[in-house]
Amino acid sequence: MSEYKFFEQVNKAFDRAASYTKIDKGILSQIKACNNVLHIQFPVEMDDGTIRVIDGYRVEHSHHKMPTKGGIRYSTMVNEDETMALAALMTYKCAVVDVPFGGAKGGIKIDPKKFSVGELERITRRYTFELYNKSFIGPGNDVPAPDMGSSEREMGWIFDTYRQLSNDINAEGCVTGKPVGQGGIRGRTEATGRGVYFGIKEACDNAEDMKELGLEKGIEGKSFIIQGLGNVGYHAAKYMTEAGAKMIGVAEYDASIYNKDGINLEDLMSYKKENNGGVSGYDKAKELDSNTAVLEMECDILIPAAMENQLTEKNASKIKAKIIGEAANGPTTDKAHEIIKERGALIIPDNYLNAGGVTVSYFEWLKNIQHVRFGRMGKRFEENSYKKILSVIETISDRKFTDDELAVLAQGGGERELVDSGLEETMVNAYNEINELRKHHNVDLRTAAFISAINKVGSMYRGMGIFP
Ligand code: NAD
C-alpha cells in the first residue's frame, strides 16, 4: 500500500474546512463516515482453464441522497483505503456541483492490460453479480460508472448482467458511461475532460485572480503539462489545445517528455497507441530522466490526470506551475498542497474540477429513468419557432438568410448540445460559488469546495433528522 493513507488525506482537508461551518460535531462525524464497505473475493476461470481469485471492492460513503454514485477502478493499486477515499470524494464532489447523489466507489484489483477481453468480461460480470446479490447496484440504490482502467465496454457488460438478473424496467439506470446504443448519453466519454477544461477556463477568465498569479486573463497562449493521457487527460488536453493553450509536456506511466515549442496531441496519441499506451521513444520531444520529471518543468498550468499521490512533499517545492488543475482524484497530498499554496499557486481541486463526469452521468441516469432522449420532444419545436422568427426578420429587414446561416441560427438543442450546455452551466456556477467562498473565508479553493459540500450535506441531515 502507498505510504500516503488516502482516506486520511481526504479527511484532513474535510476537518480543515469543517471549522468554517456551523454544522454539529456529530453530524460532521456522520458525513465523514463510510456507510457501507464491501470487500469480495470471487473465482474466475481464465482462458487457459486455470482459476484465479479476484479481489473486488464497493464502498457507499453517504446515503444522504440516493442513489449513491461512483466509478469502478480496474488497477492493481486498488485497496479498501483507496476505495473509501474515492467514495468520500464522490460525496463531496456531487454536493459541490449540485448533483443529487451520495458518493460511492468500486474497484477490481487487477491489471486490465494483462487479461484477455473474454477474461475481463467474465471478471466484470461476476463482480456485477456479487454487487447485485448484496444490493450494491441498482438505479435506485447504487450506480457505478467508469474510472481508471475501465470504459464504456465494461459498463455495457455491467448493464447487461444487471438486466439479466433483475427484470427492472429502469435497468438502464443501473450504471452510467454506457455505449450510446445501450442507453448511454452523447458526450459522457469526453465529459470529465471537458469539465476540466471548463473549470480551468473559468479560472483563467477571472482577470483579478490571474493578476494575483502574475498571469494574463484567458486560456489562449497558456502553456500546460499533463500527466496521464487516458480518457480524462486526453480530452482535457484536446479542449485546452483547441482553445489555444499549448501542451509542452506529458508524463505517462513509462516516461515523461518535454518540448517547449509544443507537442502535437493527435500525433502523440497515435504513437501511444502503437506503443502500449507509453510515450517513451517519441522523437518529437525530449525524454526526461524519470516519468515524473516533467511535472517539475516551467509551465503555466499543470494537469495531473492519472492517479492519486503524485504531488507529494518530495516534489512539491520543485513544482513551478502557477495553476494546478486536479483532473485526477487525489493527485496532491495534504503536505504538498500546503507547500504549493505557500508558493502562491492556485490549486483547482479534484472535488470540483473532475466533476464533469458525474454531472453527465447524472444526465445519463435521468435519461434512463425517464426513458426518453434529451431533445427528442423539443428540438423540432424550437427549430420551427426560430425559423418563424427568422422569417419575420427577413420580411422586415429585406435581407434573406443563406442556408448556412439558417442551419446555425435555427438549430434546436439535440442531446449532445443540451448535455454540453448543462455541463458548462454546472462547472461555471460551481466555480464561482467556491471562488466566492474562497474569498469570503480567505482560504484556498479546496477548503472552499469542502465548505460548500459540508454545508450542503450537513443541511440535508439537519433537515431530515437522524433515523429512528
Ligand atoms: P484512464 O485509465 O483512461 O487513464 C489513466 C492514464 O494515466 C493512462 O493513460 C495511463 O497510462 C496513465 N498512467 C497510469 N499510471 C501512470 C503513472 N504512474 N504516471 C503517469 N501516467 C500514468 O483513467 P481515467 O478515467 O482517465 O482516470 C484518470 C483519473 O481521473 C483517475 O484519478 C480517476 O479517478 C479520475 N477521474 C476519472 C473520471 C472518468 O470519468 N473517467 C471521472 C472523475 C475522475
Coordinates of C-alpha atoms and ligand atoms in Angstrom, one line a residue:
M1 CA 0.0 0.0 0.0
S2 CA 1.1 3.6 -0.6
E3 CA 2.8 5.4 2.3
Y4 CA 0.0 8.0 2.0
K5 CA -3.2 7.0 3.6
F6 CA -5.6 8.4 1.0
F7 CA -8.8 8.4 3.1
E8 CA -6.9 10.2 5.9
Q9 CA -5.7 12.8 3.4
V10 CA -9.3 13.4 2.4
N11 CA -10.4 13.7 6.0
K12 CA -7.7 16.2 6.8
A13 CA -9.0 18.5 4.1
F14 CA -12.5 17.9 5.4
D15 CA -11.6 18.8 9.0
R16 CA -9.9 22.0 8.0
A17 CA -13.0 23.1 6.1
A18 CA -15.4 21.9 8.8
S19 CA -14.0 24.6 11.2
Y20 CA -15.5 27.2 8.9
T21 CA -19.0 25.7 9.1
K22 CA -21.6 25.7 11.9
I23 CA -22.5 22.0 11.4
D24 CA -23.0 20.0 14.6
K25 CA -19.9 17.7 15.5
G26 CA -22.0 14.5 15.5
I27 CA -23.3 15.3 12.0
L28 CA -19.8 16.1 10.8
S29 CA -18.7 12.6 12.0
Q30 CA -21.6 11.0 10.2
I31 CA -20.8 12.9 7.0
K32 CA -17.2 11.7 7.1
A33 CA -18.0 8.0 7.8
C34 CA -18.2 5.4 5.1
N35 CA -21.7 3.9 5.5
N36 CA -21.1 0.5 3.7
V37 CA -17.8 -1.1 2.9
L38 CA -17.8 -4.3 0.8
H39 CA -14.7 -6.5 0.1
I40 CA -15.4 -9.5 -2.0
Q41 CA -13.2 -12.3 -3.4
F42 CA -14.6 -14.3 -6.2
P43 CA -13.3 -17.0 -8.6
V44 CA -13.0 -16.5 -12.4
E45 CA -11.9 -19.0 -15.0
M46 CA -9.0 -17.9 -17.2
D47 CA -8.7 -18.7 -20.9
D48 CA -6.2 -21.5 -20.2
G49 CA -8.7 -23.2 -17.8
T50 CA -7.0 -22.1 -14.5
I51 CA -9.0 -20.4 -11.8
R52 CA -8.0 -17.0 -10.4
V53 CA -9.4 -15.5 -7.2
I54 CA -10.1 -11.8 -7.8
D55 CA -10.5 -9.1 -5.1
G56 CA -13.3 -6.5 -5.6
Y57 CA -14.5 -3.6 -3.5
R58 CA -17.5 -1.4 -3.4
V59 CA -17.9 1.4 -0.9
E60 CA -21.0 3.5 -0.4
H61 CA -19.9 6.5 1.5
S62 CA -23.1 8.5 2.1
H63 CA -26.8 7.8 1.7
H64 CA -28.0 11.4 2.4
K65 CA -29.1 11.4 -1.3
M66 CA -30.0 8.3 -3.3
P67 CA -28.8 6.6 -5.4
T68 CA -25.1 6.5 -4.5
K69 CA -22.8 7.0 -7.4
G70 CA -19.1 6.4 -8.3
G71 CA -16.8 4.7 -10.8
I72 CA -15.2 1.3 -10.8
R73 CA -11.4 1.3 -11.0
Y74 CA -9.5 -1.6 -12.5
S75 CA -6.0 -1.4 -11.1
T76 CA -3.5 -3.5 -9.1
M77 CA -3.3 -0.5 -6.7
V78 CA -7.0 -0.9 -5.7
N79 CA -7.5 -1.4 -1.9
E80 CA -10.0 -0.6 0.8
D81 CA -8.4 2.7 1.9
E82 CA -8.3 4.0 -1.7
T83 CA -11.9 3.0 -2.4
M84 CA -13.1 4.6 0.8
A85 CA -11.3 7.8 0.0
L86 CA -12.6 7.9 -3.6
A87 CA -16.1 7.2 -2.4
A88 CA -15.9 10.1 0.1
L89 CA -14.6 12.4 -2.6
M90 CA -17.6 11.4 -4.7
T91 CA -20.0 12.6 -1.9
Y92 CA -18.3 16.0 -1.7
K93 CA -17.9 16.3 -5.4
C94 CA -21.6 15.7 -6.1
A95 CA -22.5 18.2 -3.4
V96 CA -20.2 20.9 -4.9
V97 CA -21.8 20.6 -8.3
D98 CA -25.3 20.0 -7.0
V99 CA -25.7 16.5 -8.4
P100 CA -28.3 14.8 -6.1
F101 CA -26.3 11.6 -5.4
G102 CA -24.5 10.2 -2.4
G103 CA -20.9 9.1 -3.0
A104 CA -19.7 5.6 -3.8
K105 CA -16.7 3.9 -5.5
G106 CA -15.7 0.5 -6.6
G107 CA -12.5 -1.3 -7.5
I108 CA -11.3 -4.6 -9.0
K109 CA -7.7 -5.4 -8.1
I110 CA -6.3 -6.4 -11.5
D111 CA -4.1 -5.0 -14.2
P112 CA -6.6 -4.9 -17.1
K113 CA -3.7 -4.9 -19.6
K114 CA -2.8 -8.5 -18.5
F115 CA -6.2 -10.1 -19.2
S116 CA -7.9 -11.0 -22.5
V117 CA -11.2 -9.4 -23.4
G118 CA -13.1 -12.6 -22.6
E119 CA -11.4 -12.8 -19.1
L120 CA -12.2 -9.1 -18.5
E121 CA -15.8 -9.7 -19.4
R122 CA -16.1 -12.7 -17.0
I123 CA -14.5 -10.7 -14.2
T124 CA -16.8 -7.8 -14.8
R125 CA -20.0 -9.9 -15.0
R126 CA -19.1 -11.9 -11.9
Y127 CA -18.3 -8.7 -10.0
T128 CA -21.7 -7.3 -11.0
F129 CA -23.4 -10.5 -9.9
E130 CA -21.8 -10.1 -6.5
L131 CA -22.8 -6.5 -6.2
Y132 CA -26.4 -7.4 -7.3
N133 CA -26.6 -10.2 -4.7
K134 CA -25.5 -7.8 -2.0
S135 CA -27.8 -5.0 -3.1
F136 CA -24.8 -2.8 -4.1
I137 CA -26.1 -2.0 -7.5
G138 CA -29.4 -0.7 -8.9
P139 CA -30.9 2.5 -10.4
G140 CA -32.3 3.5 -7.0
N141 CA -29.5 2.4 -4.7
D142 CA -26.0 2.4 -6.2
V143 CA -25.0 3.3 -9.8
P144 CA -21.4 2.6 -10.9
A145 CA -19.5 4.4 -13.8
P146 CA -16.1 4.1 -15.5
D147 CA -12.9 5.1 -13.8
M148 CA -9.2 4.3 -14.3
G149 CA -8.8 1.1 -16.3
S150 CA -12.5 0.8 -17.2
S151 CA -14.6 2.3 -20.0
E152 CA -17.9 2.1 -21.8
R153 CA -17.2 -1.5 -22.8
E154 CA -17.2 -2.7 -19.2
M155 CA -20.3 -0.5 -18.4
G156 CA -22.1 -2.3 -21.2
W157 CA -21.3 -5.7 -19.6
I158 CA -22.4 -4.4 -16.2
F159 CA -25.8 -3.2 -17.6
D160 CA -26.4 -6.4 -19.5
T161 CA -25.6 -8.6 -16.4
Y162 CA -27.9 -6.5 -14.2
R163 CA -30.6 -6.6 -16.8
Q164 CA -30.4 -10.4 -17.0
L165 CA -30.7 -10.7 -13.2
S166 CA -33.2 -8.0 -12.3
N167 CA -36.2 -7.6 -14.6
D168 CA -36.1 -4.0 -13.6
I169 CA -37.9 -1.6 -16.0
N170 CA -35.3 1.0 -15.1
A171 CA -32.4 -1.4 -15.5
E172 CA -30.6 1.0 -17.9
G173 CA -30.1 3.4 -15.0
C174 CA -28.1 0.8 -13.0
V175 CA -24.8 2.1 -14.5
T176 CA -23.6 5.1 -16.4
G177 CA -20.9 5.7 -19.0
K178 CA -22.6 3.0 -21.2
P179 CA -22.2 2.9 -25.0
V180 CA -24.9 5.2 -26.6
G181 CA -26.6 2.1 -28.2
Q182 CA -27.2 0.7 -24.7
G183 CA -28.7 3.7 -23.0
G184 CA -25.6 5.8 -22.8
I185 CA -25.6 9.5 -23.5
R186 CA -23.8 11.5 -26.1
G187 CA -20.9 13.5 -24.5
R188 CA -20.3 11.2 -21.5
T189 CA -17.0 9.8 -22.7
E190 CA -15.4 13.2 -23.0
A191 CA -17.4 14.8 -20.1
T192 CA -14.7 14.7 -17.4
G193 CA -12.0 16.1 -19.6
R194 CA -14.5 18.7 -21.0
G195 CA -15.4 19.7 -17.4
V196 CA -11.7 20.0 -16.5
Y197 CA -11.4 22.4 -19.5
F198 CA -14.5 24.4 -18.5
G199 CA -13.2 24.7 -14.9
I200 CA -9.7 25.8 -15.9
K201 CA -11.1 28.2 -18.4
E202 CA -13.4 29.8 -15.8
A203 CA -10.4 30.3 -13.5
C204 CA -8.3 31.8 -16.3
D205 CA -11.1 34.1 -17.4
N206 CA -11.1 35.8 -14.0
A207 CA -8.8 38.8 -14.6
E208 CA -8.4 39.6 -10.9
D209 CA -7.4 36.1 -9.9
M210 CA -5.0 35.8 -12.8
K211 CA -3.4 39.1 -11.9
E212 CA -2.6 37.7 -8.4
L213 CA -0.8 34.8 -10.1
G214 CA 1.1 37.2 -12.5
L215 CA -0.8 35.7 -15.5
E216 CA -2.8 37.3 -18.3
K217 CA -6.5 36.7 -18.4
G218 CA -7.7 33.9 -20.7
I219 CA -6.7 30.3 -21.6
E220 CA -5.2 31.2 -25.0
G221 CA -1.5 31.2 -25.2
K222 CA -1.0 29.5 -21.8
S223 CA 1.3 26.5 -21.6
F224 CA 0.4 23.3 -19.9
I225 CA 1.9 20.0 -18.8
I226 CA -0.3 17.0 -18.3
Q227 CA 0.2 13.7 -16.5
G228 CA -1.7 10.7 -18.0
L229 CA -3.2 10.9 -21.4
G230 CA -6.1 8.5 -20.7
N231 CA -9.7 9.3 -21.0
V232 CA -9.7 12.3 -18.8
G233 CA -6.2 13.6 -19.7
Y234 CA -6.7 13.2 -23.4
H235 CA -10.0 15.1 -23.5
A236 CA -8.8 17.8 -21.2
A237 CA -5.7 18.3 -23.4
K238 CA -7.9 18.3 -26.5
Y239 CA -10.2 21.1 -25.4
M240 CA -7.3 23.0 -23.9
T241 CA -5.4 22.9 -27.2
E242 CA -8.5 23.7 -29.2
A243 CA -8.9 26.8 -27.1
G244 CA -5.4 27.9 -27.9
A245 CA -3.3 26.6 -25.0
K246 CA 0.0 24.9 -25.7
M247 CA 0.8 21.4 -24.5
I248 CA 4.6 21.4 -23.7
G249 CA 5.0 18.3 -21.6
V250 CA 3.4 14.9 -21.0
A251 CA 4.0 12.3 -18.2
E252 CA 2.9 8.7 -18.7
Y253 CA 3.5 5.5 -16.8
D254 CA 6.7 4.7 -18.7
A255 CA 8.4 8.1 -19.3
S256 CA 7.9 11.9 -19.4
I257 CA 8.6 14.1 -22.4
Y258 CA 9.0 17.9 -23.0
N259 CA 9.1 20.2 -25.9
K260 CA 8.8 24.0 -25.2
D261 CA 7.5 24.6 -28.7
G262 CA 4.6 22.3 -28.2
I263 CA 3.7 18.7 -28.6
N264 CA 1.0 17.7 -31.2
L265 CA -1.6 15.8 -29.2
E266 CA -3.1 13.7 -32.0
D267 CA 0.4 12.7 -33.3
L268 CA 1.4 11.7 -29.8
M269 CA -1.8 9.7 -29.3
S270 CA -1.1 7.7 -32.5
Y271 CA 2.4 7.0 -31.2
K272 CA 0.9 5.9 -27.8
K273 CA -1.5 3.6 -29.5
E274 CA 1.4 1.8 -31.2
N275 CA 3.5 1.7 -28.0
N276 CA 1.2 0.1 -25.4
G277 CA 0.0 3.4 -24.2
G278 CA 3.5 4.7 -23.4
V279 CA 5.4 7.9 -24.6
S280 CA 8.9 6.6 -24.3
G281 CA 10.9 6.9 -27.5
Y282 CA 8.6 9.6 -29.0
D283 CA 11.2 11.5 -31.1
K284 CA 9.4 14.9 -31.4
A285 CA 10.0 15.8 -27.8
K286 CA 12.9 15.4 -25.3
E287 CA 12.6 12.4 -23.0
L288 CA 13.5 13.3 -19.4
D289 CA 15.2 11.3 -16.7
S290 CA 12.1 9.9 -15.0
N291 CA 8.4 9.6 -15.7
T292 CA 7.6 12.4 -13.2
A293 CA 10.5 14.8 -14.1
V294 CA 8.3 16.8 -16.5
L295 CA 5.9 17.7 -13.6
E296 CA 8.7 20.0 -12.3
M297 CA 9.2 21.9 -15.6
E298 CA 8.2 25.6 -16.0
C299 CA 4.7 26.0 -17.3
D300 CA 1.5 28.0 -16.6
I301 CA -0.8 25.1 -15.9
L302 CA 0.0 21.6 -14.6
I303 CA -2.8 19.0 -15.0
P304 CA -2.3 15.7 -13.1
A305 CA -4.8 13.4 -14.8
A306 CA -3.5 9.9 -13.9
M307 CA -3.8 8.9 -10.3
E308 CA -3.5 9.9 -6.6
N309 CA -0.5 11.0 -4.6
Q310 CA 1.6 12.3 -7.5
L311 CA 2.5 15.7 -5.9
T312 CA 3.9 14.9 -2.5
E313 CA 6.2 16.7 -0.1
K314 CA 9.1 15.1 -2.1
N315 CA 8.4 17.1 -5.3
A316 CA 6.0 19.9 -4.2
S317 CA 8.7 22.5 -3.7
K318 CA 10.0 21.9 -7.3
I319 CA 6.6 22.4 -8.9
K320 CA 6.7 25.6 -10.9
A321 CA 3.3 25.8 -12.4
K322 CA 1.1 28.7 -11.4
I323 CA -2.1 26.8 -11.7
I324 CA -2.6 23.1 -10.8
G325 CA -5.8 21.7 -12.3
E326 CA -6.5 18.4 -10.5
A327 CA -8.1 16.3 -13.1
A328 CA -7.3 13.1 -11.3
N329 CA -8.7 12.2 -7.9
G330 CA -6.3 13.0 -5.0
P331 CA -3.2 13.8 -7.0
T332 CA -1.9 16.2 -4.3
T333 CA -1.1 15.1 -0.8
D334 CA -2.1 17.3 2.1
K335 CA 1.5 18.3 2.8
A336 CA 2.2 19.0 -0.9
H337 CA -0.9 21.2 -1.0
E338 CA 0.4 23.3 1.8
I339 CA 3.8 23.7 0.1
I340 CA 2.3 24.6 -3.3
K341 CA -0.2 27.0 -1.7
E342 CA 2.6 28.7 0.2
R343 CA 4.3 29.5 -3.1
G344 CA 1.2 31.3 -4.2
A345 CA 0.0 28.9 -6.9
L346 CA -3.8 28.3 -7.5
I347 CA -4.9 24.7 -7.0
I348 CA -8.2 23.9 -8.6
P349 CA -9.2 20.9 -6.6
D350 CA -10.3 17.5 -7.7
N351 CA -13.6 17.6 -5.8
Y352 CA -14.7 20.3 -8.1
L353 CA -12.6 20.1 -11.3
N354 CA -13.2 16.5 -12.3
A355 CA -17.0 16.6 -11.5
G356 CA -17.9 16.8 -15.2
G357 CA -18.0 13.0 -15.4
V358 CA -20.5 12.6 -12.6
T359 CA -22.5 15.6 -13.9
V360 CA -23.1 14.0 -17.3
S361 CA -23.6 10.6 -15.6
Y362 CA -26.4 12.3 -13.8
F363 CA -27.9 13.4 -17.1
E364 CA -27.5 9.8 -18.4
W365 CA -29.3 8.4 -15.4
L366 CA -32.1 10.9 -15.8
K367 CA -32.4 9.9 -19.5
N368 CA -32.5 6.2 -18.4
I369 CA -35.2 6.6 -15.8
Q370 CA -37.4 8.9 -17.9
H371 CA -36.9 6.6 -20.9
V372 CA -36.5 9.4 -23.4
R373 CA -33.6 11.1 -25.1
F374 CA -32.9 14.7 -24.2
G375 CA -34.1 16.9 -27.1
R376 CA -36.5 14.4 -28.6
M377 CA -39.6 16.4 -27.6
G378 CA -38.4 19.9 -28.1
K379 CA -35.7 20.1 -30.8
R380 CA -38.1 20.4 -33.8
F381 CA -40.4 22.7 -32.0
E382 CA -37.5 25.0 -31.2
E383 CA -36.2 24.9 -34.7
N384 CA -39.7 25.7 -36.1
S385 CA -40.0 28.6 -33.7
Y386 CA -36.6 30.0 -34.7
K387 CA -37.5 29.7 -38.3
K388 CA -40.7 31.7 -37.8
I389 CA -38.8 34.5 -36.0
L390 CA -36.1 34.5 -38.7
S391 CA -38.7 34.8 -41.5
V392 CA -40.3 37.8 -39.7
I393 CA -36.8 39.3 -39.6
E394 CA -36.3 38.6 -43.3
T395 CA -39.7 40.3 -44.1
I396 CA -39.0 43.5 -42.1
S397 CA -35.3 43.8 -43.0
D398 CA -35.4 42.9 -46.6
R399 CA -32.5 40.6 -46.1
K400 CA -32.5 36.8 -46.9
F401 CA -30.5 34.4 -44.7
T402 CA -28.4 31.9 -46.6
D403 CA -28.9 28.2 -46.0
D404 CA -25.7 28.1 -43.9
E405 CA -26.8 30.9 -41.7
L406 CA -30.2 29.3 -41.3
A407 CA -28.6 26.0 -40.3
V408 CA -26.8 27.8 -37.4
L409 CA -29.5 30.3 -36.4
A410 CA -32.4 27.8 -36.4
Q411 CA -30.7 25.0 -34.6
G412 CA -32.6 23.4 -31.8
G413 CA -30.9 21.6 -28.9
G414 CA -30.2 17.9 -29.5
E415 CA -28.9 15.6 -26.9
R416 CA -25.2 16.5 -27.4
E417 CA -25.9 20.3 -27.3
L418 CA -28.1 20.0 -24.2
V419 CA -25.5 17.8 -22.4
D420 CA -22.7 20.2 -23.2
S421 CA -24.8 23.2 -22.1
G422 CA -25.8 21.5 -18.8
L423 CA -22.2 20.6 -18.2
E424 CA -20.8 24.1 -18.8
E425 CA -23.6 25.7 -16.7
T426 CA -22.7 23.3 -13.8
M427 CA -19.0 23.8 -14.0
V428 CA -19.2 27.6 -14.3
N429 CA -21.7 28.0 -11.5
A430 CA -19.9 25.7 -9.1
Y431 CA -16.5 27.5 -9.8
N432 CA -18.0 30.9 -9.0
E433 CA -19.7 29.5 -5.9
I434 CA -16.5 28.1 -4.4
N435 CA -14.4 31.0 -5.6
E436 CA -16.7 33.3 -3.6
L437 CA -16.3 31.1 -0.6
R438 CA -12.6 31.1 -1.0
K439 CA -12.5 34.9 -0.9
H440 CA -15.1 35.2 1.8
H441 CA -13.2 32.9 4.2
N442 CA -9.7 33.8 2.9
V443 CA -9.0 30.1 2.3
D444 CA -7.8 28.0 -0.7
L445 CA -10.2 26.6 -3.3
R446 CA -10.0 23.0 -1.9
T447 CA -11.1 24.2 1.5
A448 CA -13.8 26.3 -0.1
A449 CA -15.1 23.3 -2.1
F450 CA -15.2 21.3 1.1
I451 CA -17.0 24.1 3.0
S452 CA -19.6 24.2 0.2
A453 CA -20.0 20.4 0.3
I454 CA -20.2 20.1 4.1
N455 CA -22.8 22.9 4.3
K456 CA -25.0 21.2 1.7
V457 CA -24.7 17.7 3.0
G458 CA -25.0 18.9 6.6
S459 CA -28.1 20.9 5.9
M460 CA -29.7 17.8 4.4
Y461 CA -29.0 15.9 7.6
R462 CA -30.3 18.8 9.7
G463 CA -33.5 18.8 7.6
M464 CA -34.2 15.1 7.6
G465 CA -33.0 14.2 11.1
I466 CA -31.4 11.0 12.2
F467 CA -33.4 7.8 11.9
P468 CA -35.1 6.4 14.1
Ligands
NAD1 P1 -7.5 6.0 -17.8 O1 -7.2 4.6 -17.4 O2 -8.4 6.2 -19.0 O3 -6.2 6.9 -17.9 C1 -5.2 6.9 -17.0 C2 -3.9 7.4 -17.7 O4 -2.9 7.5 -16.8 C3 -3.4 6.3 -18.8 O5 -3.0 7.0 -19.9 C4 -2.3 5.7 -18.0 O6 -1.3 5.1 -18.9 C5 -1.7 6.8 -17.2 N1 -0.9 6.4 -16.1 C6 -1.1 5.3 -15.3 N2 -0.1 5.3 -14.4 C7 0.6 6.4 -14.5 C8 1.8 6.9 -13.9 N3 2.3 6.3 -12.9 N4 2.3 8.1 -14.4 C9 1.7 8.7 -15.4 N5 0.6 8.3 -16.1 C10 0.1 7.1 -15.7 O7 -8.2 6.7 -16.5 P2 -9.2 8.0 -16.4 O8 -10.6 7.5 -16.5 O9 -8.7 9.0 -17.4 O10 -8.9 8.5 -14.9 C11 -7.7 9.3 -14.6 C12 -8.0 9.9 -13.3 O11 -9.2 10.7 -13.3 C13 -8.2 9.0 -12.1 O12 -7.7 9.6 -10.9 C14 -9.7 8.9 -12.0 O13 -10.2 8.5 -10.7 C15 -10.1 10.3 -12.3 N6 -11.5 10.5 -12.8 C16 -12.0 9.9 -13.9 C17 -13.3 10.1 -14.3 C18 -13.8 9.5 -15.6 O14 -14.9 9.9 -16.0 N7 -13.1 8.6 -16.2 C19 -14.1 11.0 -13.6 C20 -13.6 11.6 -12.5 C21 -12.3 11.4 -12.1

